[in-house]
Short mmCIF file of C-alpha atoms in Angstrom, two decimals:
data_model
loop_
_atom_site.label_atom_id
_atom_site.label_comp_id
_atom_site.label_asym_id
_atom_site.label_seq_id
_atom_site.Cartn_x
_atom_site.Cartn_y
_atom_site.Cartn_z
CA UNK A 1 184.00 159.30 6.60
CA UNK A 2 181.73 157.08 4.98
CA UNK A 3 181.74 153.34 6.14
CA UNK A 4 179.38 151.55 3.32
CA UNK A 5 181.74 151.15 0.26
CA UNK A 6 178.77 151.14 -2.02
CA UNK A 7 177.93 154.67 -0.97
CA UNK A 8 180.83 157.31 -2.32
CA UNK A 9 180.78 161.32 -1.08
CA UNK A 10 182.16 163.56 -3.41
CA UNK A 11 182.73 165.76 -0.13
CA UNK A 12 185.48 162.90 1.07
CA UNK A 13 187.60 163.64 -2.26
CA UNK A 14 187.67 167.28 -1.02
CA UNK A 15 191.99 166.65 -0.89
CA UNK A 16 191.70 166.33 -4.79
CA UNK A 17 190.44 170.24 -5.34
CA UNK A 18 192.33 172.57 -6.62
CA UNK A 19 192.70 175.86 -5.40
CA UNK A 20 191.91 178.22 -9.05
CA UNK A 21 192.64 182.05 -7.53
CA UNK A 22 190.79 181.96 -5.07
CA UNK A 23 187.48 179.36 -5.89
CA UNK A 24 187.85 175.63 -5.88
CA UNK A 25 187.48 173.32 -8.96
CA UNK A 26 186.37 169.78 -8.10
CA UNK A 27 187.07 168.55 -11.39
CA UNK A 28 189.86 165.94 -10.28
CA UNK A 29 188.13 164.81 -7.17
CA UNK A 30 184.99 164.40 -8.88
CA UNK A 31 186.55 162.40 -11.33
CA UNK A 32 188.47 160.43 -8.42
CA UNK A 33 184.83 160.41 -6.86
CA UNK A 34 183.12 158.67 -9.82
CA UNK A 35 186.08 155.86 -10.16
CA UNK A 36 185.74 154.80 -6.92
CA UNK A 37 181.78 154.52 -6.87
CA UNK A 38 181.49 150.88 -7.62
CA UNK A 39 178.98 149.14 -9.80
CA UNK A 40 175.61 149.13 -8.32
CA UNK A 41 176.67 151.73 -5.69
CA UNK A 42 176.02 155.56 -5.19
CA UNK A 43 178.03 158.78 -5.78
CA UNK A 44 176.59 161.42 -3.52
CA UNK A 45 176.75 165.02 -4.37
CA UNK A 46 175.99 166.77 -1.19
CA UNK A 47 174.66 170.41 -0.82
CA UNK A 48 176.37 172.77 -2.08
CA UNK A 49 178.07 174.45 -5.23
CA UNK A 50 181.09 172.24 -6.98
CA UNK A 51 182.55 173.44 -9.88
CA UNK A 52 184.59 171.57 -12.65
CA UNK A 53 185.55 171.63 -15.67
CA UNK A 54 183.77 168.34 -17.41
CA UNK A 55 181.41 165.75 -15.64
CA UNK A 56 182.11 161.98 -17.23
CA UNK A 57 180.10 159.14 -15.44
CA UNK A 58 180.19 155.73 -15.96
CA UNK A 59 178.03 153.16 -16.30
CA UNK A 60 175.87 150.89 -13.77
CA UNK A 61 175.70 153.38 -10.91
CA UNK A 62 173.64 156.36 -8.85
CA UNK A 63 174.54 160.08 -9.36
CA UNK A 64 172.29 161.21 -6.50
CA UNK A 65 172.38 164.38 -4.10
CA UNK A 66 171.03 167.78 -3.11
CA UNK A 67 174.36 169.73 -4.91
CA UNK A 68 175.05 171.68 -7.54
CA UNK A 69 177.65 170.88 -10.58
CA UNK A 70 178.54 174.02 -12.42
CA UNK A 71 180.88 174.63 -15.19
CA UNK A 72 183.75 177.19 -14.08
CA UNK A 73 184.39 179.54 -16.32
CA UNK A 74 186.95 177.79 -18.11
CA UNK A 75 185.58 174.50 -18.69
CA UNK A 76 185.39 172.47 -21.13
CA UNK A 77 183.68 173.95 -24.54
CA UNK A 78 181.75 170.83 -24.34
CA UNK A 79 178.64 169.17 -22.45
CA UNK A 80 179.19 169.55 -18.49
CA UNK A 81 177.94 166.31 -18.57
CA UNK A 82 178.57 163.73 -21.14
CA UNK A 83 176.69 160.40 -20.90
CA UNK A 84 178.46 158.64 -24.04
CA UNK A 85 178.22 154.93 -24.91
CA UNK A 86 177.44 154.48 -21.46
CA UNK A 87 174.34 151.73 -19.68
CA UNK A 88 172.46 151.29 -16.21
CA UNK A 89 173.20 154.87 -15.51
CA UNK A 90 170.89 156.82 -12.91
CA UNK A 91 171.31 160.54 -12.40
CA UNK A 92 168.91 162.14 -9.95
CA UNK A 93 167.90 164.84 -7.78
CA UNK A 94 170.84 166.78 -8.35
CA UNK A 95 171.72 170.56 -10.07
CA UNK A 96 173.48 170.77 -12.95
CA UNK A 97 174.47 174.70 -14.10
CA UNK A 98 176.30 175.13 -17.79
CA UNK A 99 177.32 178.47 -16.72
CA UNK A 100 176.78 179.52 -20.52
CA UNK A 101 173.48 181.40 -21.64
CA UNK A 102 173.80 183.01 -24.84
CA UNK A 103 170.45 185.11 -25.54
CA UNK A 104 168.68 186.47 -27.48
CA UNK A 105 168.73 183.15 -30.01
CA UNK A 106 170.89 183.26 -33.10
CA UNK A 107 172.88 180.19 -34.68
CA UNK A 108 175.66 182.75 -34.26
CA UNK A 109 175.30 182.76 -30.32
CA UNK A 110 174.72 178.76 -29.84
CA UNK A 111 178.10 176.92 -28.38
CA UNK A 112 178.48 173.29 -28.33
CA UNK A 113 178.30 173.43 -23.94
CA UNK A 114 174.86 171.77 -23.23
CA UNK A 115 173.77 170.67 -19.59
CA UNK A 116 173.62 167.24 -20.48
CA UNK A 117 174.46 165.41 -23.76
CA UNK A 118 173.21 161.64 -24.18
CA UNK A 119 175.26 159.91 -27.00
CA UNK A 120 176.62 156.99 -28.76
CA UNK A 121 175.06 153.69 -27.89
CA UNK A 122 173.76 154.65 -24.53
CA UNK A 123 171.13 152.25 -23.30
CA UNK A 124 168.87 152.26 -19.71
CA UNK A 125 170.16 155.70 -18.72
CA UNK A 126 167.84 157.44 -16.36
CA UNK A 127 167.68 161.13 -15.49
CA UNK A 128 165.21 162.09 -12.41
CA UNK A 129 164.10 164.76 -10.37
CA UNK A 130 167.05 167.19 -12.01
CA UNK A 131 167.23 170.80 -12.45
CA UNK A 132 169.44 171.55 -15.46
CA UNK A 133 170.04 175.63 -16.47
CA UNK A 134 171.87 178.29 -18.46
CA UNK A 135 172.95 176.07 -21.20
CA UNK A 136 174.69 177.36 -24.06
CA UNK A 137 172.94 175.09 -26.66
CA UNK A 138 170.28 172.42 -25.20
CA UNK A 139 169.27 171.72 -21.88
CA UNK A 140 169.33 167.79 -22.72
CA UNK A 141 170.98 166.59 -26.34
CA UNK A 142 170.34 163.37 -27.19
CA UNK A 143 171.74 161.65 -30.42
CA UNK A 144 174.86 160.23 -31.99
CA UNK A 145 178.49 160.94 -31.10
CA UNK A 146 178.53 162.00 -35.27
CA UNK A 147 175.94 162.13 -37.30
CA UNK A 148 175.06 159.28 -38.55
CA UNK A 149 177.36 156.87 -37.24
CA UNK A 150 174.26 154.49 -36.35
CA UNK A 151 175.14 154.60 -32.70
CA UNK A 152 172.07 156.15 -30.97
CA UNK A 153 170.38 156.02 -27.30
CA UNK A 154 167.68 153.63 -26.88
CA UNK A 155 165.75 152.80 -23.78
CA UNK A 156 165.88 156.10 -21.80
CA UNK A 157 163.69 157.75 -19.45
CA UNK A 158 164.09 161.37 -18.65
CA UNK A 159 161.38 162.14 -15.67
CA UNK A 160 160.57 165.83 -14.00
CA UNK A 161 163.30 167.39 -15.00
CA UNK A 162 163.01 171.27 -15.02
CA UNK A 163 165.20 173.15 -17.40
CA UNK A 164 165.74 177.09 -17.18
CA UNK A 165 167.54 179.44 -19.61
CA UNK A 166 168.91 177.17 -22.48
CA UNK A 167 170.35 178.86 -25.53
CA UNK A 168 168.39 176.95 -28.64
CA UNK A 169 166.29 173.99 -26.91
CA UNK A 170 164.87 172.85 -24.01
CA UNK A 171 165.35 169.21 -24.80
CA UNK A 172 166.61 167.61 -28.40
CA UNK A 173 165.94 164.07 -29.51
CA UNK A 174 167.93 164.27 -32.61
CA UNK A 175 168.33 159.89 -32.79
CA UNK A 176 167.28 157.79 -30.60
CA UNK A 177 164.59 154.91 -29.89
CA UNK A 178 162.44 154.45 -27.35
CA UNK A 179 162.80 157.68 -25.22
CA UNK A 180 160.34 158.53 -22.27
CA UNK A 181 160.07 162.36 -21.58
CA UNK A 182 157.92 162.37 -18.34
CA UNK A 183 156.96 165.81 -16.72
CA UNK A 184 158.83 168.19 -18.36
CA UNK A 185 158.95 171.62 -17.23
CA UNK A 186 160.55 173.62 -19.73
CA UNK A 187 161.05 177.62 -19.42
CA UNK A 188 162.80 180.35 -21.26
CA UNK A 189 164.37 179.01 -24.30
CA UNK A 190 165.55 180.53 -27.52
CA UNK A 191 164.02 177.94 -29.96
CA UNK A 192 161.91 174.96 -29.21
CA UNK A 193 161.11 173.65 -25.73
CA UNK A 194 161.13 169.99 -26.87
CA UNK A 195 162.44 169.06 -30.17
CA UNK A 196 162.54 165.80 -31.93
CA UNK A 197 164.04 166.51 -35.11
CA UNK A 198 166.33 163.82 -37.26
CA UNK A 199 169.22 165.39 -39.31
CA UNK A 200 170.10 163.21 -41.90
CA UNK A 201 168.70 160.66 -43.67
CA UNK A 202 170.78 158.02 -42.00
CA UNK A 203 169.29 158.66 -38.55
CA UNK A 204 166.15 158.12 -36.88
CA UNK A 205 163.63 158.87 -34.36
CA UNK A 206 161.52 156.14 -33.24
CA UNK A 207 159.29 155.62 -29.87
CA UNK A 208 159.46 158.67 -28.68
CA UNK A 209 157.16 159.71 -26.12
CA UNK A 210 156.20 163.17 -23.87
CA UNK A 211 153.72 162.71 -21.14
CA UNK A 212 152.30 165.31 -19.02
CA UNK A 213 154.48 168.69 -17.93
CA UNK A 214 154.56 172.48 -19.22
CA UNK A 215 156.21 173.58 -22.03
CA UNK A 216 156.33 177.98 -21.42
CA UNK A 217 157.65 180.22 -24.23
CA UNK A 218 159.31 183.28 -23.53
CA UNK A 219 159.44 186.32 -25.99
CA UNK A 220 163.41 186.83 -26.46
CA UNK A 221 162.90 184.81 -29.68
CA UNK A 222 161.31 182.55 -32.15
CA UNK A 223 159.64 179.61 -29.75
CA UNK A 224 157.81 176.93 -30.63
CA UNK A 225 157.21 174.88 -27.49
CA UNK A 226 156.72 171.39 -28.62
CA UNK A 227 158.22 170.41 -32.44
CA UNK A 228 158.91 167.39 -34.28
CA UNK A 229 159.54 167.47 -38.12
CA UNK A 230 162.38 166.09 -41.00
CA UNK A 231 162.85 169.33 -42.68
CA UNK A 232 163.15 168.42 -45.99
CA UNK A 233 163.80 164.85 -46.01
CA UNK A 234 161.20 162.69 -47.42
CA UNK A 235 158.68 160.10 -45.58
CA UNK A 236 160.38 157.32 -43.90
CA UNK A 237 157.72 155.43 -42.48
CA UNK A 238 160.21 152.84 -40.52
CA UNK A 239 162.75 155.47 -39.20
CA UNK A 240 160.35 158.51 -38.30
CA UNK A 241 157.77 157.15 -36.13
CA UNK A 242 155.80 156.35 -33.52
CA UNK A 243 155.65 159.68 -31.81
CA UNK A 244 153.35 161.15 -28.76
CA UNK A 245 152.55 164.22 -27.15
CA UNK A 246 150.02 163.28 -24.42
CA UNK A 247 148.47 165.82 -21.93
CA UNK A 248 151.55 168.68 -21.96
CA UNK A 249 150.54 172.24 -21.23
CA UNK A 250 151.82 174.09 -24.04
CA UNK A 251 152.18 178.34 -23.64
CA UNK A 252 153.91 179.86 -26.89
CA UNK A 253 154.12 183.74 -27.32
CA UNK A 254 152.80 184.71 -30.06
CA UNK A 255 155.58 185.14 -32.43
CA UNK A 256 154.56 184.87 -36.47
CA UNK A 257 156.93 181.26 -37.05
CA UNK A 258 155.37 179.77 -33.85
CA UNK A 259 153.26 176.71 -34.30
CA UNK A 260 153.09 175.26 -30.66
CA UNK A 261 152.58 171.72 -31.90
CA UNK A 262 154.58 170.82 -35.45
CA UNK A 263 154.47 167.31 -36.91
CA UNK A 264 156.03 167.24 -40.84
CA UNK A 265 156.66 164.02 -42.18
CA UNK A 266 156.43 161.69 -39.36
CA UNK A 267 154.18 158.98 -39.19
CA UNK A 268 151.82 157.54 -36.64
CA UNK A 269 152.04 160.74 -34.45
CA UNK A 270 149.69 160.81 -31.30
CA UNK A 271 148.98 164.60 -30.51
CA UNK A 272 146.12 164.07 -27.37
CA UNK A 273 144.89 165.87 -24.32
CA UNK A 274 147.15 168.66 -24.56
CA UNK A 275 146.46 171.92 -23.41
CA UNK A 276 147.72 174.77 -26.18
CA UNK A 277 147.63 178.54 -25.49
CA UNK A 278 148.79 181.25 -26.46
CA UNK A 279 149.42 179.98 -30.05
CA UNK A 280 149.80 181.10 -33.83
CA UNK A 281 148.63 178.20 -35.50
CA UNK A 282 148.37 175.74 -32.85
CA UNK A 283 148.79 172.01 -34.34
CA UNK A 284 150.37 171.28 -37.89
CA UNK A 285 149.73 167.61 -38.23
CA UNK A 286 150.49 165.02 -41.58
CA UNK A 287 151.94 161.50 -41.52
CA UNK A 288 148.73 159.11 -40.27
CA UNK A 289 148.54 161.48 -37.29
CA UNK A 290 145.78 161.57 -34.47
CA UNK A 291 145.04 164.83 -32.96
CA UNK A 292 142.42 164.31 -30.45
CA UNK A 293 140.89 165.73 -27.10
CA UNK A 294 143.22 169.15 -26.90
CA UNK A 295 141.98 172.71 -25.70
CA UNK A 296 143.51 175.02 -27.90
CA UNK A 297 142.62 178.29 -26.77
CA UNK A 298 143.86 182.36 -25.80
CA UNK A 299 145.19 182.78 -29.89
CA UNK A 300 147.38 186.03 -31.08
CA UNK A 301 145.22 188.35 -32.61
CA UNK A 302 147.18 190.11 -33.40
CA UNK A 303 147.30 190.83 -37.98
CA UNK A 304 150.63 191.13 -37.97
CA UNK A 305 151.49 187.96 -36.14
CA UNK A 306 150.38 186.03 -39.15
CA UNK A 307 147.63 184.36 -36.47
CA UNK A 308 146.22 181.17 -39.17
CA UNK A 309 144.44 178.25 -37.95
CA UNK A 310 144.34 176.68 -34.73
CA UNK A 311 144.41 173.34 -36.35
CA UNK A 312 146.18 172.65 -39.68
CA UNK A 313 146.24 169.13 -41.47
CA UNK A 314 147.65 167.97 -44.39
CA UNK A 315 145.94 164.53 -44.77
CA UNK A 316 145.66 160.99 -43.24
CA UNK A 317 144.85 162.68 -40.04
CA UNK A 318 142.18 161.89 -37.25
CA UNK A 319 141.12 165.27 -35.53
CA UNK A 320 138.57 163.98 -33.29
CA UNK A 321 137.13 165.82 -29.75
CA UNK A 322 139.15 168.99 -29.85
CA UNK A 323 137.80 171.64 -28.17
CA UNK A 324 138.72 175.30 -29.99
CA UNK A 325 137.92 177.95 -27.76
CA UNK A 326 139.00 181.27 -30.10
CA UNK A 327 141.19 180.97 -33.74
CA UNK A 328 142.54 183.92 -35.57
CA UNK A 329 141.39 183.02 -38.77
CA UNK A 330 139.94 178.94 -38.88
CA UNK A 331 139.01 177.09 -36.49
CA UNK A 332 140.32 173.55 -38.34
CA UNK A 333 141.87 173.51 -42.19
CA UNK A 334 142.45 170.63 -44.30
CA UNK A 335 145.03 171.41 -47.17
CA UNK A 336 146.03 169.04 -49.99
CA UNK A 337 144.98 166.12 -47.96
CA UNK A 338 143.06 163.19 -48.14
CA UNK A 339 141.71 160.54 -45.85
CA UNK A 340 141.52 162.52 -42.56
CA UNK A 341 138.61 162.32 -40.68
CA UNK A 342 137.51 165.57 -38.61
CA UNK A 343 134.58 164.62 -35.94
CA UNK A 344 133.17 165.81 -32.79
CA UNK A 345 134.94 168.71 -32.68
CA UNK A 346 133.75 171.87 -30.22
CA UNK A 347 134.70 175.39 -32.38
CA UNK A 348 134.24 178.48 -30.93
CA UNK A 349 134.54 182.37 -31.73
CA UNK A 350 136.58 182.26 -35.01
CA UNK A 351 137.79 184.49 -37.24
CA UNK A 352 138.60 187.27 -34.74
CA UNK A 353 141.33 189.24 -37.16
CA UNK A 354 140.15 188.36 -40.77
CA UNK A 355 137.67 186.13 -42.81
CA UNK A 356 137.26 182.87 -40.67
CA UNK A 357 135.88 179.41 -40.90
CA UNK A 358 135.06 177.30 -38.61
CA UNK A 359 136.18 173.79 -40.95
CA UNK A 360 137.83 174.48 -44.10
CA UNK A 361 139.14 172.47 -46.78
CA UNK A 362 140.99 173.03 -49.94
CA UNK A 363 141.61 170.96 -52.88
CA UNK A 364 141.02 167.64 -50.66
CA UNK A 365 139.35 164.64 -51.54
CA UNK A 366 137.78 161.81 -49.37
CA UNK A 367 137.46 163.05 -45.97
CA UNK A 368 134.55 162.78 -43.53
CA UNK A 369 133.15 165.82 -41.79
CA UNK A 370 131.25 164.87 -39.19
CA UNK A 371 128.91 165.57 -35.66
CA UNK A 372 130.98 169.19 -35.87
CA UNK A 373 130.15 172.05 -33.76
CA UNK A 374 131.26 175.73 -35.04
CA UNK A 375 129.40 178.04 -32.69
CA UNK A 376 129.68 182.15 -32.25
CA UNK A 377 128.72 181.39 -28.63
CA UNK A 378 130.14 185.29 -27.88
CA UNK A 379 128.13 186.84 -31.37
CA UNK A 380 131.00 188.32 -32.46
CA UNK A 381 129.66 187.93 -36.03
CA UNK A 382 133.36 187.18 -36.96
CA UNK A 383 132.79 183.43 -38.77
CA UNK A 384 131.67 183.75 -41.89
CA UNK A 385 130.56 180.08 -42.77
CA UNK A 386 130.62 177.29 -40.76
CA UNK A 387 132.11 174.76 -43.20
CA UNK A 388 133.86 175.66 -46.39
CA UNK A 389 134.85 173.18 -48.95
CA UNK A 390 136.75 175.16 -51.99
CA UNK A 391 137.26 172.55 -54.64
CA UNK A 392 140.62 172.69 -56.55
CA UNK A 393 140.00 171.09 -60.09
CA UNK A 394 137.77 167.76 -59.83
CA UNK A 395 139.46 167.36 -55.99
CA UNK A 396 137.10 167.43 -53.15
CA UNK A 397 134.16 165.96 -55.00
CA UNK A 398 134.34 163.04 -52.69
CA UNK A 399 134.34 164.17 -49.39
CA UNK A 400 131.47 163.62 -46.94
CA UNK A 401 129.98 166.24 -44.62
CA UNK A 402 126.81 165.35 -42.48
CA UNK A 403 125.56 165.84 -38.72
CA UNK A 404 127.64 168.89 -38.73
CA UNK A 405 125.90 171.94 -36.51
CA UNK A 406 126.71 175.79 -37.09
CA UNK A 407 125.63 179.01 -35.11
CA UNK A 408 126.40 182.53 -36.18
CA UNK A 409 128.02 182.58 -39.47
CA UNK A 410 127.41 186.00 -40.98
CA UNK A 411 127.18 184.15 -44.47
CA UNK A 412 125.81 180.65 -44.35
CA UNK A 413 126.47 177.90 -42.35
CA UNK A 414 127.72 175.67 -44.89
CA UNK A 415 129.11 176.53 -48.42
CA UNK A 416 131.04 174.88 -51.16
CA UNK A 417 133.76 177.20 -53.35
CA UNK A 418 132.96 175.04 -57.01
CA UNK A 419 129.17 174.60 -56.83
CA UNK A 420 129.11 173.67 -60.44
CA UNK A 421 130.99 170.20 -59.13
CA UNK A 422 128.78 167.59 -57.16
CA UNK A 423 129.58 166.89 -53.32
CA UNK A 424 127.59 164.35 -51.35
CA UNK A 425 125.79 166.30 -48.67
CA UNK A 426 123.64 164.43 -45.96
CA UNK A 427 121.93 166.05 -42.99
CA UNK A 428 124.31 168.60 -42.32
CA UNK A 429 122.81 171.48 -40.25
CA UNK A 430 120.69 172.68 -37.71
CA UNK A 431 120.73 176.38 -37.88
#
């Protein structure tokens, strides 16, 4: 028995199980277990497998332990665990097991049962060192209680957490402020790894922030490891912002709707040091975006895959010291877009299944295209110009290309679509 009341055993509540033919659910003495953990004090899960029905904590104390919590098989059609309007909360170390995969992905086969689902107006809640599998919907959810009720997490940290086998995604940030996603590693889901996508209008998604960790795609369905995007809503500078991938290993499979990084309609997205393979198109980027120092490299080549660009911007973007080691088709595209800036940029080997550039831009105006390398350093005589600017109308006549450098095009190393229309060309090649 344990002496120190601020340290609770969920293996002392073992007289509040209940014997279910044959198995034991621990629903009632967990329950009993997390009651009697006081404020500032610990609830200890010890090794081994407990099931229940639900998991409800409460606020200003330490889930810790080497167990297991697992959903039996009549639990509750809900989130095992439900952190709801809750603060101070830390939850660490500790297995949790929805007992409820549902592949291959369809909206038809997604329940409402994820591991973990972080609601309301939740505030400091911390989730460590967890292992969280076989959800039925999303490893980690994290929004409001209903949409758009303005009640929304804010000031969370979720920190190497491993998630296995989750129905749709790995992790959703659906509303919320201020999250920290530290060290992900997220395997074998049916639709995104990590998704921060607002529904409605009424929410938001501000501050949120991925660091570091491994995002793997498997091939039971459409995956695209890392996405954040509005759908159809319009810009919302204030309420869709502030958003950063920063050095995650990203692995997609290949499938035709992958793009391993997505960014629609957010602004002020960071997309840096990340290492992309495997990919379709590999970064889709608008908003006031940067999109600097990642390795995108090992793209499908496959024609029927759809394989585009490994870099795709629609404007107001910074792509700046990306290496591009293989594309499909182009190495970097800039469509409809205006003000982006692509520099310093490494591009190797493109156009492996089709016509390929290594920078192209259509119907853009006043970008700067500049200190650019697009090399064939393998000869594959698969680039056909280095940079292409195809002018739609009077757009593009402003943009700036100099210092560029281009190796191996089997056409020229720099061409423009509308010659008849006047671009301002300085210095650009060394052939």
């Amino acid at each position: 028995m344990n002496n120190n009341k601020g340290i609770i055993y969920l293996t002392d509540y073992e007289d509040y199980k209940v014997d279910r033919d044959g198995s034991w659910d621990w629903t009632t003495a967990l329950e009993k277990a997390v009651n009697d953990t006081p404020v500032g004090g610990t609830l200890i899960i010890p090794t081994g497998i407990f099931e229940v029905g639900k998991f409800t904590p409460k606020s200003g104390i330490t889930i810790r332990g080497n167990g297991t919590i697992k959903r039996i098989p009549n639990g509750s059609n809900k989130s095992l665990l439900n952190i709801s309007d809750l603060s101070n909360l830390v939850i660490e170390n500790i297995t949790i097991d929805a007992n409820d995969l549902r592949k291959p992905y369809t909206i038809s086969t997604v329940s409402n049962r994820n591991c973990i689902e972080l609601d309301g107006s939740s505030e400091n809640v911390t989730i460590k060192n967890v292992k969280l599998k076989n959800a039925g919907r999303d490893g980690i959810y994290i929004g409001e209680v209903k949409s758009g009720d303005g009640k929304y997490p804010l000031n969370c940290t979720i920190s190497n957490v491993e998630i296995d086998n989750s129905t749709r995604n790995g992790i959703s940030v659906v509303c919320a402020e201020f999250i920290n996603i530290e060290n992900p590693k997220v395997t074998n889901f049916g639709l995104c790894g990590i998704n921060i996508e607002p529904n409605p209008l009424s929410t938001l998604n501000r501050n949120i922030s991925v660091y570091r960790g491994i995002i793997i795609a498997n091939s039971e369905a459409i995956s695209i490891p890392l996405q954040c995007t509005i759908g159809s809503a319009i810009e919302n500078y204030d309420k869709f912002s502030n958003i950063t991938f920063n050095g995650v290993t990203s692995v997609g499979n290949g499938d035709p709707n992958t793009s391993t990084v997505r960014n629609y309609k957010f602004h002020n997205v960071s997309i840096i040091n990340n290492d992309i393979q495997n990919y379709v198109t590999g970064i889709v980027a608008d908003g006031q975006s940067l999109v600097m120092g990642n390795k995108l490299s090992k793209p499908s080549l496959n024609k029927a895959t759809k394989t585009t660009s490994a870099i795709l911007v629609y404007g107001d973007v910074t792509v700046s010291s990306n290496l591009i080691d293989g594309s499909g088709y182009n190495g970097i595209v800039v469509y409809k877009g205006n003000n982006s800036i692509i520099s310093e940029n490494l591009i190797y080997d493109v156009g492996k299944v089709g016509k390929g550039y290594g920078i192209y831009t259509y119907g853009s105006e006043l970008n700067i295209i500049t200190i650019n390398q697009c090399i064939d350093k393998q000869e594959t005589k698969t680039m056909e110009c280095g940079i292409l600017i195809r002018l739609n109308a009077n757009l593009g006549v402003k943009n700036i290309v100099t210092d560029n450098v281009c190796m191996g095009a089997t056409d020229i190393p720099f061409k423009i679509g509308s010659p008849e229309l006047q671009l301002k060309v300085a210095d650009n090649f060394e052939v």
